[in-house]
Amino acid sequence: SAVISQKPSRDICQRGTSLTIQCQVDSQVTMMFWYRQQPGQSLTLIATANQGSEATYESGFVIDKFPISRPNLTFSTLTVSNMSPEDSSIYLCSVAWALNEGYTFGSGTRLTVV
Amino acid sequence: AQTVTQSQPEMSVQEAETVTLSCTYDTSESDYYLFWYKQPPSRQMILVIRQEAYKQQNATENRFSVNFQKAAKSFSLKISDSQLGDAAMYFCAYSRCYQSSNDYKLSFGAGTTVTVRA
């Protein structure tokens, strides 16, 4: 299975600013997934990122708020823009391995907006 | 759209005893994968066990086993000989097969928090 390095592990940010989260994978993968997990809740998919094309966003998430880059098959970034306290969550990236026989997750970024 | 339902927000088990977590799902697909993930307080998502829908045999990984009932769309997780390290939030998840769809994102249930009593 793949190994993912996700940075930063946590951050405290001022409202109105932006934070970029990075995920580096140790092998080439077709799709990367970005999730948000609000405190005590389940994971909600924000978007699916393909290399060389626009990310596909789920209902309720828009590109202006959560721009995603996928410059190559091992790296992706998620930016949380113009943050408000409601954006305080854990953000996780994920990849599928062995076609999609399994999924590996980054260690998550705990974001607090003040 | 696929939905995954976990109806037990919390479960408590005595150390060395057995606990079963329930999960049901809704899909019109015939081939798909089902997973149980564990998330301890460290927030790292850890794959516990997976099941391919085309396999009738229930998956087993050491103390973890599933009861997969395809017709009933049920996928329960049994933790045997519970240990303190099993305390975590457990998520049931579904995905389509890569071979049948280019949309193979994971859909998660709401999660079940497992507490292990010493």
Coordinates of C-alpha atoms in Angstrom, one line a residue:
Chain A
S1 CA 0.0 0.0 0.0
A2 CA 1.0 3.6 -0.5
V3 CA 2.5 5.9 2.2
I4 CA 1.3 9.5 2.5
S5 CA 3.1 12.4 4.1
Q6 CA 0.6 15.2 5.0
K7 CA 1.6 18.6 6.1
P8 CA 1.0 20.6 8.3
S9 CA -0.3 18.3 11.1
R10 CA -2.0 21.2 12.7
D11 CA -2.4 25.0 12.4
I12 CA -4.2 27.9 14.1
C13 CA -5.2 30.5 11.6
Q14 CA -6.8 33.9 11.6
R15 CA -10.2 34.3 9.9
G16 CA -10.0 35.7 6.4
T17 CA -6.6 34.0 5.7
S18 CA -5.9 30.9 3.6
L19 CA -4.0 27.7 4.4
T20 CA -2.5 25.2 2.0
I21 CA -2.3 21.5 3.0
Q22 CA 0.1 19.3 1.1
C23 CA 0.1 15.5 0.5
Q24 CA 3.0 13.6 -0.8
V25 CA 2.6 10.0 -1.8
D26 CA 5.5 7.5 -2.1
S27 CA 4.2 6.0 -5.3
Q28 CA 2.3 7.2 -8.4
V29 CA -1.5 7.1 -8.0
T30 CA -4.3 8.1 -10.4
M31 CA -6.7 9.7 -8.0
M32 CA -6.3 11.5 -4.7
F33 CA -9.2 12.3 -2.5
W34 CA -9.6 15.2 0.0
Y35 CA -11.9 14.8 3.0
R36 CA -13.1 17.0 5.8
Q37 CA -13.9 15.6 9.2
Q38 CA -15.7 17.9 11.7
P39 CA -15.2 17.2 15.4
G40 CA -16.8 13.9 16.4
Q41 CA -18.2 13.3 13.0
S42 CA -17.6 11.1 9.9
L43 CA -15.5 12.0 6.8
T44 CA -17.1 14.0 4.1
L45 CA -15.5 14.0 0.6
I46 CA -14.6 17.5 -0.6
A47 CA -13.2 16.6 -4.0
T48 CA -11.4 14.0 -6.1
A49 CA -8.2 15.2 -7.8
N50 CA -6.9 13.7 -11.0
Q51 CA -3.5 14.6 -12.4
G52 CA -3.7 17.0 -15.3
S53 CA -7.4 17.9 -15.0
E54 CA -9.7 19.9 -12.8
A55 CA -10.7 18.4 -9.5
T56 CA -14.3 17.1 -9.2
Y57 CA -16.1 18.7 -6.3
E58 CA -18.9 17.2 -4.2
S59 CA -22.1 19.0 -3.6
G60 CA -21.7 21.8 -1.1
F61 CA -18.0 22.4 -1.9
V62 CA -16.7 24.9 -4.5
I63 CA -13.4 25.5 -6.2
D64 CA -13.2 29.1 -5.0
K65 CA -13.3 28.0 -1.4
F66 CA -11.2 24.8 -1.7
P67 CA -8.9 25.1 -4.7
I68 CA -6.9 21.9 -5.4
S69 CA -3.7 21.4 -7.3
R70 CA -2.5 18.1 -8.7
P71 CA 0.7 18.8 -10.6
N72 CA 1.9 15.2 -10.8
L73 CA 1.0 11.6 -9.8
T74 CA 2.5 11.8 -6.3
F75 CA 1.5 15.2 -5.0
S76 CA -1.5 17.3 -4.3
T77 CA -2.5 20.4 -2.3
L78 CA -5.8 21.6 -0.9
T79 CA -6.2 25.3 0.0
V80 CA -8.8 26.4 2.5
S81 CA -9.5 30.0 1.4
N82 CA -10.9 33.0 3.2
M83 CA -11.3 30.9 6.4
S84 CA -14.0 31.3 9.0
P85 CA -14.4 29.5 12.4
E86 CA -16.8 27.1 10.6
D87 CA -13.8 25.8 8.6
S88 CA -12.3 24.4 11.8
S89 CA -12.0 20.7 11.1
I90 CA -9.6 17.9 10.3
Y91 CA -8.7 17.7 6.7
L92 CA -7.4 14.4 5.3
C93 CA -6.1 13.2 1.9
S94 CA -6.4 9.7 0.7
V95 CA -5.3 7.5 -2.2
A96 CA -6.6 4.2 -3.6
W97 CA -4.0 1.4 -4.0
A98 CA -4.0 -1.8 -6.0
L99 CA -6.7 -0.4 -8.2
N100 CA -9.1 0.3 -5.4
E101 CA -8.6 -2.7 -3.2
G102 CA -7.7 -0.5 -0.3
Y103 CA -7.3 3.2 0.6
T104 CA -4.5 4.9 2.5
F105 CA -5.0 8.1 4.4
G106 CA -2.7 10.9 5.4
S107 CA -2.3 11.6 9.1
G108 CA -4.6 14.6 8.8
T109 CA -4.4 18.4 9.4
R110 CA -6.2 19.8 12.4
L111 CA -7.2 23.3 11.5
T112 CA -8.5 25.8 14.0
V113 CA -9.7 29.2 12.8
V114 CA -9.9 32.0 15.3
Chain B
A1 CA -26.0 7.5 -4.6
Q2 CA -24.6 5.0 -2.2
T3 CA -25.4 5.4 1.5
V4 CA -23.8 3.7 4.4
T5 CA -25.6 3.5 7.8
Q6 CA -24.2 2.8 11.2
S7 CA -27.0 2.8 13.7
Q8 CA -24.8 2.5 16.9
P9 CA -23.2 5.8 17.8
E10 CA -21.4 4.2 20.8
M11 CA -20.6 0.7 22.0
S12 CA -18.9 -0.4 25.2
V13 CA -17.2 -3.8 25.8
Q14 CA -15.4 -5.4 28.6
E15 CA -11.8 -6.3 28.0
A16 CA -11.5 -9.9 26.5
E17 CA -15.1 -9.9 25.5
T18 CA -16.7 -9.7 22.1
V19 CA -18.5 -6.7 20.5
T20 CA -20.3 -6.5 17.1
L21 CA -20.7 -3.3 15.2
S22 CA -23.5 -3.1 12.6
C23 CA -23.4 -1.5 9.2
T24 CA -25.9 -1.5 6.4
Y25 CA -25.6 0.0 2.9
D26 CA -27.6 0.8 -0.1
T27 CA -26.3 0.2 -3.7
S28 CA -27.5 -0.9 -7.1
E29 CA -24.1 -2.3 -8.0
S30 CA -23.3 -6.0 -8.0
D31 CA -19.5 -5.6 -7.6
Y32 CA -18.1 -3.4 -4.9
Y33 CA -15.8 -3.3 -1.8
L34 CA -16.7 -2.8 1.8
F35 CA -14.3 -1.7 4.5
W36 CA -14.0 -1.2 8.2
Y37 CA -11.6 1.6 9.2
K38 CA -10.5 2.4 12.8
Q39 CA -9.6 5.9 13.9
P40 CA -8.0 6.2 17.3
P41 CA -7.5 9.6 19.0
S42 CA -4.3 10.0 16.9
R43 CA -6.9 10.5 14.0
Q44 CA -4.9 8.2 11.7
M45 CA -7.3 6.1 9.6
I46 CA -6.3 2.4 9.9
L47 CA -7.7 -0.2 7.6
V48 CA -9.1 -3.1 9.8
I49 CA -10.7 -5.4 7.2
R50 CA -12.0 -5.4 3.7
Q51 CA -14.6 -7.5 1.8
E52 CA -15.1 -8.0 -1.9
A53 CA -18.8 -8.3 -2.7
Y54 CA -18.2 -11.1 -5.2
K55 CA -16.7 -13.3 -2.4
Q56 CA -19.2 -15.2 -0.4
Q57 CA -16.6 -16.1 2.3
N58 CA -16.5 -13.6 5.2
A59 CA -13.2 -11.8 5.6
T60 CA -11.2 -12.4 8.8
E61 CA -8.1 -10.6 10.1
N62 CA -6.9 -12.0 13.4
R63 CA -9.4 -11.0 16.1
F64 CA -11.6 -9.1 13.5
S65 CA -14.2 -10.8 11.4
V66 CA -17.1 -9.7 9.3
N67 CA -20.6 -11.0 8.7
F68 CA -21.3 -10.1 5.1
Q69 CA -24.9 -10.6 4.0
K70 CA -25.1 -9.4 0.4
A71 CA -28.8 -9.8 -0.1
A72 CA -29.6 -8.0 3.1
K73 CA -26.9 -5.4 2.3
S74 CA -25.4 -5.8 5.8
F75 CA -21.8 -5.8 6.8
S76 CA -21.2 -6.2 10.5
L77 CA -17.8 -6.2 12.3
K78 CA -17.0 -8.5 15.2
I79 CA -14.1 -7.8 17.5
S80 CA -13.2 -10.8 19.6
D81 CA -11.1 -10.8 22.7
S82 CA -11.3 -7.0 22.9
Q83 CA -8.2 -5.2 24.0
L84 CA -7.7 -1.7 25.4
G85 CA -6.0 -0.7 22.1
D86 CA -9.2 -1.4 20.2
A87 CA -10.8 1.7 21.7
A88 CA -11.4 4.0 18.7
M89 CA -14.0 5.2 16.3
Y90 CA -14.9 2.6 13.7
F91 CA -16.2 3.6 10.3
C92 CA -17.9 1.3 7.7
A93 CA -17.2 2.4 4.2
Y94 CA -18.2 1.4 0.6
S95 CA -16.7 1.9 -2.8
R96 CA -17.5 0.8 -6.3
C97 CA -14.9 -1.4 -8.0
Y98 CA -12.3 0.3 -10.1
Q99 CA -13.0 -2.1 -12.9
S100 CA -16.7 -1.1 -13.2
S101 CA -16.5 2.6 -12.6
N102 CA -14.1 5.5 -12.7
D103 CA -15.9 6.9 -9.6
Y104 CA -14.5 4.8 -6.8
K105 CA -14.6 7.2 -4.0
L106 CA -15.2 5.9 -0.5
S107 CA -18.5 6.6 1.2
F108 CA -18.5 6.5 5.0
G109 CA -21.0 5.7 7.7
A110 CA -21.4 8.0 10.7
G111 CA -19.1 5.9 12.8
T112 CA -19.3 4.0 16.0
T113 CA -17.2 4.9 19.1
V114 CA -16.0 1.8 20.8
T115 CA -15.0 2.0 24.5
V116 CA -13.1 -0.9 26.1
R117 CA -13.5 -1.3 29.9
A118 CA -10.6 -2.7 31.8

